[in-house]
Amino acid sequence: MSLVALAWSLWSLALVSVICRFVSRRILSGPKFWKDLKSDDYMMILALLLLAGVAYTTNEIAANGSNYVEEGATDNWTEEQYASARWGSKMLVAKEEVMLTCIWLVKFCLLILYGRMTSGLRESLAVKITAGYCLLTYILAQVLYLGAWCRPVSNYWAVPIPPGHDQCKNYHNHLITVTILHVSSDLFTLAIPIPMIIRTRLPLRQKIVLCGVFSLGVLVVLLAILNRVFNFVMPHDLVFLAWYNGEASTAVIIANIPFCWPLVRRVFGVESWGGSSPTDPRKNAGRFGNNLNVPPPTIGSAKQKRNWRKHRGESVLDTVLTERDRTDSEEKIMVKHEVSVYETYDIELGERARAH
């Protein structure tokens, strides 16, 4: 398969994943689903556009070449070849920019999801710290790329490269730095949902499935490493461009998978993540229900409060991932059940406090 066909085929797969994400939104929210779109939904659209930029710049580089050639290869070039190589080198800089922004934007999309999952839980602090680290790594990568490794920046598209400025064509320092920042931030992000899933009372099979879904980001890490390996082992070969497209497309696809569950359930009639029927509010309610606005107990022992947080974590996980498409009547039953359960629990704690 040619590089052009591969790049746009991978982009098409990413497009399908985004479409499935919004079809799932349509299933959950009805015809006016766009009113319920969240910030990460819009960010994912932007990530898809940036991914198209990766595919476009890849094809331009493949068609025009660049200054990433062996020493002396430009000695007998014509002016037209110089012009093409300069344009291809500019596209190489643009490709790196859209690639970095796309990858880090996907990270923030996942962190927004994790922020909803961990609201009120101890993992919420980890989400905030990871988000700060991701922002710092993105800024650092940009500052080093545009301000440190190649001075002046115009040398990135100089043909031929001036002597002593090899970093302007082989990007070695940039690639090593970005790989460290990219992989480390991905690993921090991957570590957030797993402990919460393990602590829930879900059946082992559901835990394994959920851990598998949220561990798919490991594939992005592996692709990032392979991308750099091929770049260093096969210098002056454009095969690394295929790995760039594979890495970015995989990141977008994996980030959309958790949101496609309502569509999968509708098409295949399978159970929810938690293993209970999506139409049975009594089974889905859990001990303290799935109302994310129910406050924690204000009295009681530390153990009781920890139990509340554990059950709420299970409830939040099920609600955020599944986002069940309940009917209005089922929703009213759920809310009524949730309030009554919590009030009974709070009254019992109050009576115990007065008795002592």
PDB file of C-alpha atoms in Angstrom, residues 59-346:
ATOM      1  CA  ASN A  59       1.740  13.107   1.442  1.00  0.00           C
ATOM      2  CA  GLU A  60       3.361  16.452   0.593  1.00  0.00           C
ATOM      3  CA  ILE A  61       6.669  15.303   2.086  1.00  0.00           C
ATOM      4  CA  ALA A  62       6.490  12.018   0.186  1.00  0.00           C
ATOM      5  CA  ALA A  63       5.765  13.848  -3.077  1.00  0.00           C
ATOM      6  CA  ASN A  64       8.313  16.680  -2.756  1.00  0.00           C
ATOM      7  CA  GLY A  65      11.077  15.217  -0.625  1.00  0.00           C
ATOM      8  CA  SER A  66      12.917  17.265   2.015  1.00  0.00           C
ATOM      9  CA  ASN A  67      16.374  18.251   3.226  1.00  0.00           C
ATOM     10  CA  TYR A  68      16.541  14.979   5.159  1.00  0.00           C
ATOM     11  CA  VAL A  69      18.979  13.422   2.662  1.00  0.00           C
ATOM     12  CA  GLU A  70      22.516  12.091   2.791  1.00  0.00           C
ATOM     13  CA  GLU A  71      25.514  14.402   2.631  1.00  0.00           C
ATOM     14  CA  GLY A  72      26.309  15.440  -0.941  1.00  0.00           C
ATOM     15  CA  ALA A  73      22.950  14.247  -2.308  1.00  0.00           C
ATOM     16  CA  THR A  74      21.979  17.816  -3.228  1.00  0.00           C
ATOM     17  CA  ASP A  75      25.158  18.642  -5.174  1.00  0.00           C
ATOM     18  CA  ASN A  76      23.641  17.947  -8.589  1.00  0.00           C
ATOM     19  CA  TRP A  77      20.066  19.055  -7.893  1.00  0.00           C
ATOM     20  CA  THR A  78      18.272  21.472 -10.156  1.00  0.00           C
ATOM     21  CA  GLU A  79      16.618  24.623  -8.864  1.00  0.00           C
ATOM     22  CA  GLU A  80      13.245  22.900  -9.192  1.00  0.00           C
ATOM     23  CA  GLN A  81      14.448  20.065  -6.953  1.00  0.00           C
ATOM     24  CA  TYR A  82      15.712  22.601  -4.416  1.00  0.00           C
ATOM     25  CA  ALA A  83      12.331  24.327  -4.396  1.00  0.00           C
ATOM     26  CA  SER A  84      10.476  21.028  -3.948  1.00  0.00           C
ATOM     27  CA  ALA A  85      12.777  19.988  -1.106  1.00  0.00           C
ATOM     28  CA  ARG A  86      12.301  23.348   0.629  1.00  0.00           C
ATOM     29  CA  TRP A  87       8.525  22.961   0.393  1.00  0.00           C
ATOM     30  CA  GLY A  88       8.722  19.374   1.655  1.00  0.00           C
ATOM     31  CA  SER A  89      10.913  20.515   4.570  1.00  0.00           C
ATOM     32  CA  LYS A  90       8.357  23.183   5.494  1.00  0.00           C
ATOM     33  CA  MET A  91       5.703  20.490   5.427  1.00  0.00           C
ATOM     34  CA  LEU A  92       7.928  18.424   7.722  1.00  0.00           C
ATOM     35  CA  VAL A  93       7.867  21.262  10.269  1.00  0.00           C
ATOM     36  CA  ALA A  94       4.092  21.602   9.855  1.00  0.00           C
ATOM     37  CA  LYS A  95       3.687  17.847  10.217  1.00  0.00           C
ATOM     38  CA  GLU A  96       5.574  17.874  13.494  1.00  0.00           C
ATOM     39  CA  GLU A  97       3.406  20.719  14.796  1.00  0.00           C
ATOM     40  CA  VAL A  98       0.043  19.130  13.932  1.00  0.00           C
ATOM     41  CA  MET A  99       1.288  15.751  15.175  1.00  0.00           C
ATOM     42  CA  LEU A 100       2.334  17.115  18.571  1.00  0.00           C
ATOM     43  CA  THR A 101      -0.878  19.082  18.997  1.00  0.00           C
ATOM     44  CA  CYS A 102      -3.067  16.151  17.920  1.00  0.00           C
ATOM     45  CA  ILE A 103      -1.390  13.688  20.302  1.00  0.00           C
ATOM     46  CA  TRP A 104      -1.504  16.025  23.290  1.00  0.00           C
ATOM     47  CA  LEU A 105      -5.084  17.067  22.517  1.00  0.00           C
ATOM     48  CA  VAL A 106      -6.117  13.408  22.715  1.00  0.00           C
ATOM     49  CA  LYS A 107      -4.425  13.201  26.121  1.00  0.00           C
ATOM     50  CA  PHE A 108      -6.525  16.117  27.360  1.00  0.00           C
ATOM     51  CA  CYS A 109      -9.703  14.524  25.951  1.00  0.00           C
ATOM     52  CA  LEU A 110      -9.030  11.441  28.073  1.00  0.00           C
ATOM     53  CA  LEU A 111      -8.174  13.532  31.123  1.00  0.00           C
ATOM     54  CA  ILE A 112     -11.510  15.351  30.849  1.00  0.00           C
ATOM     55  CA  LEU A 113     -13.236  11.946  30.835  1.00  0.00           C
ATOM     56  CA  TYR A 114     -11.187  10.848  33.834  1.00  0.00           C
ATOM     57  CA  GLY A 115     -12.051  14.102  35.564  1.00  0.00           C
ATOM     58  CA  ARG A 116     -15.747  13.230  35.306  1.00  0.00           C
ATOM     59  CA  MET A 117     -15.080   9.664  36.435  1.00  0.00           C
ATOM     60  CA  THR A 118     -13.109  10.707  39.507  1.00  0.00           C
ATOM     61  CA  SER A 119     -15.166  13.711  40.619  1.00  0.00           C
ATOM     62  CA  GLY A 120     -15.198  13.637  44.419  1.00  0.00           C
ATOM     63  CA  LEU A 121     -12.769  10.716  44.577  1.00  0.00           C
ATOM     64  CA  ARG A 122      -9.127  10.678  45.605  1.00  0.00           C
ATOM     65  CA  GLU A 123      -8.071   9.999  42.017  1.00  0.00           C
ATOM     66  CA  SER A 124      -9.288  13.491  41.071  1.00  0.00           C
ATOM     67  CA  LEU A 125      -6.032  14.934  42.437  1.00  0.00           C
ATOM     68  CA  ALA A 126      -4.069  12.563  40.197  1.00  0.00           C
ATOM     69  CA  VAL A 127      -6.072  13.811  37.204  1.00  0.00           C
ATOM     70  CA  LYS A 128      -5.230  17.433  38.008  1.00  0.00           C
ATOM     71  CA  ILE A 129      -1.547  16.679  38.520  1.00  0.00           C
ATOM     72  CA  THR A 130      -1.399  14.673  35.273  1.00  0.00           C
ATOM     73  CA  ALA A 131      -3.188  17.441  33.372  1.00  0.00           C
ATOM     74  CA  GLY A 132      -0.637  19.945  34.663  1.00  0.00           C
ATOM     75  CA  TYR A 133       2.208  17.636  33.675  1.00  0.00           C
ATOM     76  CA  CYS A 134       0.757  17.136  30.181  1.00  0.00           C
ATOM     77  CA  LEU A 135       0.427  20.893  29.693  1.00  0.00           C
ATOM     78  CA  LEU A 136       3.993  21.412  30.885  1.00  0.00           C
ATOM     79  CA  THR A 137       5.362  18.697  28.584  1.00  0.00           C
ATOM     80  CA  TYR A 138       3.539  20.137  25.561  1.00  0.00           C
ATOM     81  CA  ILE A 139       4.900  23.629  26.214  1.00  0.00           C
ATOM     82  CA  LEU A 140       8.397  22.262  26.820  1.00  0.00           C
ATOM     83  CA  ALA A 141       8.334  20.234  23.595  1.00  0.00           C
ATOM     84  CA  GLN A 142       7.275  23.296  21.596  1.00  0.00           C
ATOM     85  CA  VAL A 143       9.835  25.602  23.196  1.00  0.00           C
ATOM     86  CA  LEU A 144      12.692  23.190  22.566  1.00  0.00           C
ATOM     87  CA  TYR A 145      11.538  22.383  19.021  1.00  0.00           C
ATOM     88  CA  LEU A 146      11.135  25.975  17.878  1.00  0.00           C
ATOM     89  CA  GLY A 147      13.657  27.700  20.099  1.00  0.00           C
ATOM     90  CA  ALA A 148      16.529  25.407  20.994  1.00  0.00           C
ATOM     91  CA  TRP A 149      17.360  22.487  18.711  1.00  0.00           C
ATOM     92  CA  CYS A 150      17.628  24.416  15.428  1.00  0.00           C
ATOM     93  CA  ARG A 151      18.646  28.064  15.342  1.00  0.00           C
ATOM     94  CA  PRO A 152      17.472  29.955  13.399  1.00  0.00           C
ATOM     95  CA  VAL A 153      14.178  28.187  12.787  1.00  0.00           C
ATOM     96  CA  SER A 154      14.473  28.816   9.047  1.00  0.00           C
ATOM     97  CA  ASN A 155      17.259  26.232   8.925  1.00  0.00           C
ATOM     98  CA  TYR A 156      14.574  23.572   9.313  1.00  0.00           C
ATOM     99  CA  TRP A 157      13.750  24.107   5.632  1.00  0.00           C
ATOM    100  CA  ALA A 158      17.182  25.199   4.356  1.00  0.00           C
ATOM    101  CA  VAL A 159      18.464  23.196   1.373  1.00  0.00           C
ATOM    102  CA  PRO A 160      21.172  22.151   1.825  1.00  0.00           C
ATOM    103  CA  ILE A 161      21.524  22.333   5.608  1.00  0.00           C
ATOM    104  CA  PRO A 162      24.422  24.569   6.720  1.00  0.00           C
ATOM    105  CA  PRO A 163      27.374  22.632   8.180  1.00  0.00           C
ATOM    106  CA  GLY A 164      27.081  21.913  11.887  1.00  0.00           C
ATOM    107  CA  HIS A 165      23.269  22.093  11.908  1.00  0.00           C
ATOM    108  CA  ASP A 166      22.408  18.405  11.533  1.00  0.00           C
ATOM    109  CA  GLN A 167      19.651  18.729  14.158  1.00  0.00           C
ATOM    110  CA  CYS A 168      17.739  20.842  11.632  1.00  0.00           C
ATOM    111  CA  LYS A 169      17.268  17.830   9.376  1.00  0.00           C
ATOM    112  CA  ASN A 170      17.555  14.677  11.499  1.00  0.00           C
ATOM    113  CA  TYR A 171      15.585  16.034  14.524  1.00  0.00           C
ATOM    114  CA  HIS A 172      17.470  13.605  16.816  1.00  0.00           C
ATOM    115  CA  ASN A 173      17.393  15.714  19.994  1.00  0.00           C
ATOM    116  CA  HIS A 174      13.802  16.716  19.359  1.00  0.00           C
ATOM    117  CA  LEU A 175      12.628  13.157  18.774  1.00  0.00           C
ATOM    118  CA  ILE A 176      14.346  11.816  21.885  1.00  0.00           C
ATOM    119  CA  THR A 177      12.935  14.604  24.062  1.00  0.00           C
ATOM    120  CA  VAL A 178       9.413  14.329  22.676  1.00  0.00           C
ATOM    121  CA  THR A 179       9.425  10.540  23.087  1.00  0.00           C
ATOM    122  CA  ILE A 180      10.340  10.847  26.766  1.00  0.00           C
ATOM    123  CA  LEU A 181       7.683  13.510  27.383  1.00  0.00           C
ATOM    124  CA  HIS A 182       5.055  11.706  25.319  1.00  0.00           C
ATOM    125  CA  VAL A 183       5.570   8.248  26.818  1.00  0.00           C
ATOM    126  CA  SER A 184       5.821   9.476  30.416  1.00  0.00           C
ATOM    127  CA  SER A 185       2.636  11.555  30.178  1.00  0.00           C
ATOM    128  CA  ASP A 186       0.814   8.638  28.528  1.00  0.00           C
ATOM    129  CA  LEU A 187       1.861   6.251  31.292  1.00  0.00           C
ATOM    130  CA  PHE A 188       0.700   8.700  33.975  1.00  0.00           C
ATOM    131  CA  THR A 189      -2.632   9.046  32.166  1.00  0.00           C
ATOM    132  CA  LEU A 190      -3.051   5.278  31.824  1.00  0.00           C
ATOM    133  CA  ALA A 191      -2.454   4.779  35.547  1.00  0.00           C
ATOM    134  CA  ILE A 192      -5.471   6.873  36.602  1.00  0.00           C
ATOM    135  CA  PRO A 193      -8.559   4.705  35.882  1.00  0.00           C
ATOM    136  CA  ILE A 194      -7.108   1.263  36.622  1.00  0.00           C
ATOM    137  CA  PRO A 195      -7.016   1.517  40.462  1.00  0.00           C
ATOM    138  CA  MET A 196     -10.613   2.757  40.564  1.00  0.00           C
ATOM    139  CA  ILE A 197     -11.769  -0.112  38.356  1.00  0.00           C
ATOM    140  CA  ILE A 198      -9.944  -2.652  40.525  1.00  0.00           C
ATOM    141  CA  ARG A 199     -11.551  -1.287  43.706  1.00  0.00           C
ATOM    142  CA  THR A 200     -15.102  -1.618  42.411  1.00  0.00           C
ATOM    143  CA  ARG A 201     -17.339  -4.597  43.221  1.00  0.00           C
ATOM    144  CA  LEU A 202     -17.874  -5.379  39.559  1.00  0.00           C
ATOM    145  CA  PRO A 203     -17.537  -9.038  38.499  1.00  0.00           C
ATOM    146  CA  LEU A 204     -14.012 -10.061  37.548  1.00  0.00           C
ATOM    147  CA  ARG A 205     -14.943 -10.409  33.891  1.00  0.00           C
ATOM    148  CA  GLN A 206     -16.162  -6.817  33.717  1.00  0.00           C
ATOM    149  CA  LYS A 207     -13.067  -5.591  35.547  1.00  0.00           C
ATOM    150  CA  ILE A 208     -10.843  -7.349  33.026  1.00  0.00           C
ATOM    151  CA  VAL A 209     -12.779  -5.878  30.099  1.00  0.00           C
ATOM    152  CA  LEU A 210     -12.658  -2.349  31.518  1.00  0.00           C
ATOM    153  CA  CYS A 211      -8.977  -2.587  32.394  1.00  0.00           C
ATOM    154  CA  GLY A 212      -8.354  -3.833  28.862  1.00  0.00           C
ATOM    155  CA  VAL A 213     -10.246  -0.906  27.327  1.00  0.00           C
ATOM    156  CA  PHE A 214      -8.403   1.676  29.396  1.00  0.00           C
ATOM    157  CA  SER A 215      -5.054  -0.029  28.807  1.00  0.00           C
ATOM    158  CA  LEU A 216      -5.280   0.235  25.035  1.00  0.00           C
ATOM    159  CA  GLY A 217      -3.219   3.395  25.306  1.00  0.00           C
ATOM    160  CA  VAL A 218      -0.212   1.112  25.699  1.00  0.00           C
ATOM    161  CA  LEU A 219      -0.467   0.569  21.931  1.00  0.00           C
ATOM    162  CA  VAL A 220       0.124   4.282  21.380  1.00  0.00           C
ATOM    163  CA  VAL A 221       3.211   4.099  23.588  1.00  0.00           C
ATOM    164  CA  LEU A 222       4.542   1.127  21.608  1.00  0.00           C
ATOM    165  CA  LEU A 223       3.871   2.865  18.290  1.00  0.00           C
ATOM    166  CA  ALA A 224       5.659   5.995  19.515  1.00  0.00           C
ATOM    167  CA  ILE A 225       8.722   3.928  20.421  1.00  0.00           C
ATOM    168  CA  LEU A 226       8.655   2.011  17.120  1.00  0.00           C
ATOM    169  CA  ASN A 227       8.301   5.304  15.267  1.00  0.00           C
ATOM    170  CA  ARG A 228      11.552   6.555  16.784  1.00  0.00           C
ATOM    171  CA  VAL A 229      13.327   3.221  16.283  1.00  0.00           C
ATOM    172  CA  PHE A 230      12.583   3.205  12.548  1.00  0.00           C
ATOM    173  CA  ASN A 231      13.533   6.875  12.328  1.00  0.00           C
ATOM    174  CA  PHE A 232      16.964   6.208  13.828  1.00  0.00           C
ATOM    175  CA  VAL A 233      17.651   2.779  12.332  1.00  0.00           C
ATOM    176  CA  MET A 234      16.573   3.718   8.794  1.00  0.00           C
ATOM    177  CA  PRO A 235      17.845   7.286   8.305  1.00  0.00           C
ATOM    178  CA  HIS A 236      16.811   9.183   5.170  1.00  0.00           C
ATOM    179  CA  ASP A 237      13.960   6.709   4.612  1.00  0.00           C
ATOM    180  CA  LEU A 238      10.366   7.942   4.622  1.00  0.00           C
ATOM    181  CA  VAL A 239       9.054   4.801   6.341  1.00  0.00           C
ATOM    182  CA  PHE A 240       8.850   6.782   9.602  1.00  0.00           C
ATOM    183  CA  LEU A 241       6.014   8.817   8.066  1.00  0.00           C
ATOM    184  CA  ALA A 242       3.821   5.705   8.032  1.00  0.00           C
ATOM    185  CA  TRP A 243       4.498   5.237  11.743  1.00  0.00           C
ATOM    186  CA  TYR A 244       3.583   8.865  12.425  1.00  0.00           C
ATOM    187  CA  ASN A 245       0.174   8.331  10.858  1.00  0.00           C
ATOM    188  CA  GLY A 246      -0.290   5.014  12.629  1.00  0.00           C
ATOM    189  CA  GLU A 247       0.561   6.498  16.016  1.00  0.00           C
ATOM    190  CA  ALA A 248      -1.734   9.518  15.712  1.00  0.00           C
ATOM    191  CA  SER A 249      -4.643   7.552  14.207  1.00  0.00           C
ATOM    192  CA  THR A 250      -4.417   4.864  16.883  1.00  0.00           C
ATOM    193  CA  ALA A 251      -4.456   7.515  19.605  1.00  0.00           C
ATOM    194  CA  VAL A 252      -7.652   9.068  18.225  1.00  0.00           C
ATOM    195  CA  ILE A 253      -9.374   5.698  17.745  1.00  0.00           C
ATOM    196  CA  ILE A 254      -8.516   4.430  21.233  1.00  0.00           C
ATOM    197  CA  ALA A 255      -9.700   7.663  22.857  1.00  0.00           C
ATOM    198  CA  ASN A 256     -13.136   7.187  21.245  1.00  0.00           C
ATOM    199  CA  ILE A 257     -13.654   3.537  22.148  1.00  0.00           C
ATOM    200  CA  PRO A 258     -15.104   4.100  25.668  1.00  0.00           C
ATOM    201  CA  PHE A 259     -17.751   6.424  24.212  1.00  0.00           C
ATOM    202  CA  CYS A 260     -18.949   3.932  21.591  1.00  0.00           C
ATOM    203  CA  TRP A 261     -20.461   1.492  24.089  1.00  0.00           C
ATOM    204  CA  PRO A 262     -24.090   2.701  23.728  1.00  0.00           C
ATOM    205  CA  LEU A 263     -23.858   2.062  19.971  1.00  0.00           C
ATOM    206  CA  VAL A 264     -22.381  -1.407  20.528  1.00  0.00           C
ATOM    207  CA  ARG A 265     -25.169  -2.239  22.985  1.00  0.00           C
ATOM    208  CA  ARG A 266     -27.823  -0.974  20.584  1.00  0.00           C
ATOM    209  CA  VAL A 267     -26.441  -2.917  17.615  1.00  0.00           C
ATOM    210  CA  PHE A 268     -25.492  -6.170  19.339  1.00  0.00           C
ATOM    211  CA  GLY A 269     -27.829  -6.117  22.353  1.00  0.00           C
ATOM    212  CA  VAL A 270     -25.025  -6.833  24.824  1.00  0.00           C
ATOM    213  CA  GLU A 271     -24.978  -5.962  28.498  1.00  0.00           C
ATOM    214  CA  SER A 272     -23.623  -2.805  30.073  1.00  0.00           C
ATOM    215  CA  TRP A 273     -20.044  -2.485  31.316  1.00  0.00           C
ATOM    216  CA  GLY A 274     -21.227  -3.421  34.788  1.00  0.00           C
ATOM    217  CA  GLY A 275     -22.802  -6.645  33.573  1.00  0.00           C
ATOM    218  CA  SER A 276     -26.387  -5.699  34.478  1.00  0.00           C
ATOM    219  CA  SER A 277     -29.315  -5.120  32.194  1.00  0.00           C
ATOM    220  CA  PRO A 278     -29.328  -1.574  30.784  1.00  0.00           C
ATOM    221  CA  THR A 279     -33.063  -1.358  31.232  1.00  0.00           C
ATOM    222  CA  ASP A 280     -33.334  -2.557  34.823  1.00  0.00           C
ATOM    223  CA  PRO A 281     -33.079   0.492  37.108  1.00  0.00           C
ATOM    224  CA  ARG A 282     -33.075  -1.606  40.271  1.00  0.00           C
ATOM    225  CA  LYS A 283     -29.928  -3.483  39.245  1.00  0.00           C
ATOM    226  CA  ASN A 284     -28.239  -0.346  37.953  1.00  0.00           C
ATOM    227  CA  ALA A 285     -28.953   1.704  41.028  1.00  0.00           C
ATOM    228  CA  GLY A 286     -26.334   0.068  43.240  1.00  0.00           C
ATOM    229  CA  ARG A 287     -26.262   0.581  46.982  1.00  0.00           C
ATOM    230  CA  PHE A 288     -26.253   4.367  46.737  1.00  0.00           C
ATOM    231  CA  GLY A 289     -27.597   4.743  43.212  1.00  0.00           C
ATOM    232  CA  ASN A 290     -26.048   6.529  40.256  1.00  0.00           C
ATOM    233  CA  ASN A 291     -27.013  10.097  41.088  1.00  0.00           C
ATOM    234  CA  LEU A 292     -23.682  11.894  40.906  1.00  0.00           C
ATOM    235  CA  ASN A 293     -25.077  14.836  42.886  1.00  0.00           C
ATOM    236  CA  VAL A 294     -25.821  12.877  46.072  1.00  0.00           C
ATOM    237  CA  PRO A 295     -23.508  14.345  48.739  1.00  0.00           C
ATOM    238  CA  PRO A 296     -21.279  12.235  50.997  1.00  0.00           C
ATOM    239  CA  PRO A 297     -22.365  11.399  54.554  1.00  0.00           C
ATOM    240  CA  THR A 298     -21.689  14.329  56.873  1.00  0.00           C
ATOM    241  CA  ILE A 299     -21.515  12.117  59.958  1.00  0.00           C
ATOM    242  CA  GLY A 300     -20.402   8.609  60.719  1.00  0.00           C
ATOM    243  CA  SER A 301     -17.104   6.799  61.025  1.00  0.00           C
ATOM    244  CA  ALA A 302     -14.181   7.178  58.625  1.00  0.00           C
ATOM    245  CA  LYS A 303     -14.819   3.604  57.462  1.00  0.00           C
ATOM    246  CA  GLN A 304     -18.431   4.450  56.571  1.00  0.00           C
ATOM    247  CA  LYS A 305     -17.274   7.467  54.572  1.00  0.00           C
ATOM    248  CA  ARG A 306     -14.665   5.371  52.784  1.00  0.00           C
ATOM    249  CA  ASN A 307     -17.362   2.831  51.910  1.00  0.00           C
ATOM    250  CA  TRP A 308     -19.497   5.650  50.529  1.00  0.00           C
ATOM    251  CA  ARG A 309     -16.624   6.821  48.327  1.00  0.00           C
ATOM    252  CA  LYS A 310     -16.021   3.250  47.138  1.00  0.00           C
ATOM    253  CA  HIS A 311     -19.663   2.742  46.157  1.00  0.00           C
ATOM    254  CA  ARG A 312     -19.823   6.190  44.605  1.00  0.00           C
ATOM    255  CA  GLY A 313     -16.702   5.368  42.586  1.00  0.00           C
ATOM    256  CA  GLU A 314     -18.423   2.266  41.264  1.00  0.00           C
ATOM    257  CA  SER A 315     -21.527   4.333  40.516  1.00  0.00           C
ATOM    258  CA  VAL A 316     -19.597   7.087  38.744  1.00  0.00           C
ATOM    259  CA  LEU A 317     -17.660   4.549  36.686  1.00  0.00           C
ATOM    260  CA  ASP A 318     -20.825   2.841  35.528  1.00  0.00           C
ATOM    261  CA  THR A 319     -22.622   6.116  34.786  1.00  0.00           C
ATOM    262  CA  VAL A 320     -19.813   7.851  32.918  1.00  0.00           C
ATOM    263  CA  LEU A 321     -18.832   4.851  30.785  1.00  0.00           C
ATOM    264  CA  THR A 322     -22.258   3.431  30.098  1.00  0.00           C
ATOM    265  CA  GLU A 323     -24.352   6.611  30.193  1.00  0.00           C
ATOM    266  CA  ARG A 324     -27.436   4.456  29.976  1.00  0.00           C
ATOM    267  CA  ASP A 325     -30.149   5.520  27.570  1.00  0.00           C
ATOM    268  CA  ARG A 326     -32.958   5.350  30.126  1.00  0.00           C
ATOM    269  CA  THR A 327     -36.460   6.553  29.442  1.00  0.00           C
ATOM    270  CA  ASP A 328     -37.882   9.496  31.402  1.00  0.00           C
ATOM    271  CA  SER A 329     -40.006   7.208  33.575  1.00  0.00           C
ATOM    272  CA  GLU A 330     -37.011   5.027  34.406  1.00  0.00           C
ATOM    273  CA  GLU A 331     -34.990   8.136  35.266  1.00  0.00           C
ATOM    274  CA  LYS A 332     -37.680   9.308  37.709  1.00  0.00           C
ATOM    275  CA  ILE A 333     -37.746   5.874  39.349  1.00  0.00           C
ATOM    276  CA  MET A 334     -33.963   5.946  39.648  1.00  0.00           C
ATOM    277  CA  VAL A 335     -33.850   9.391  41.250  1.00  0.00           C
ATOM    278  CA  LYS A 336     -36.633   8.533  43.688  1.00  0.00           C
ATOM    279  CA  HIS A 337     -34.856   5.305  44.650  1.00  0.00           C
ATOM    280  CA  GLU A 338     -31.519   7.078  45.053  1.00  0.00           C
ATOM    281  CA  VAL A 339     -32.899   9.794  47.315  1.00  0.00           C
ATOM    282  CA  SER A 340     -34.774   7.328  49.513  1.00  0.00           C
ATOM    283  CA  VAL A 341     -31.728   5.090  49.908  1.00  0.00           C
ATOM    284  CA  TYR A 342     -29.466   7.980  50.835  1.00  0.00           C
ATOM    285  CA  GLU A 343     -31.995   9.532  53.239  1.00  0.00           C
ATOM    286  CA  THR A 344     -32.428   6.196  55.014  1.00  0.00           C
ATOM    287  CA  TYR A 345     -28.662   5.843  55.333  1.00  0.00           C
ATOM    288  CA  ASP A 346     -28.246   9.410  56.661  1.00  0.00           C
TER     289      ASP A 346
END
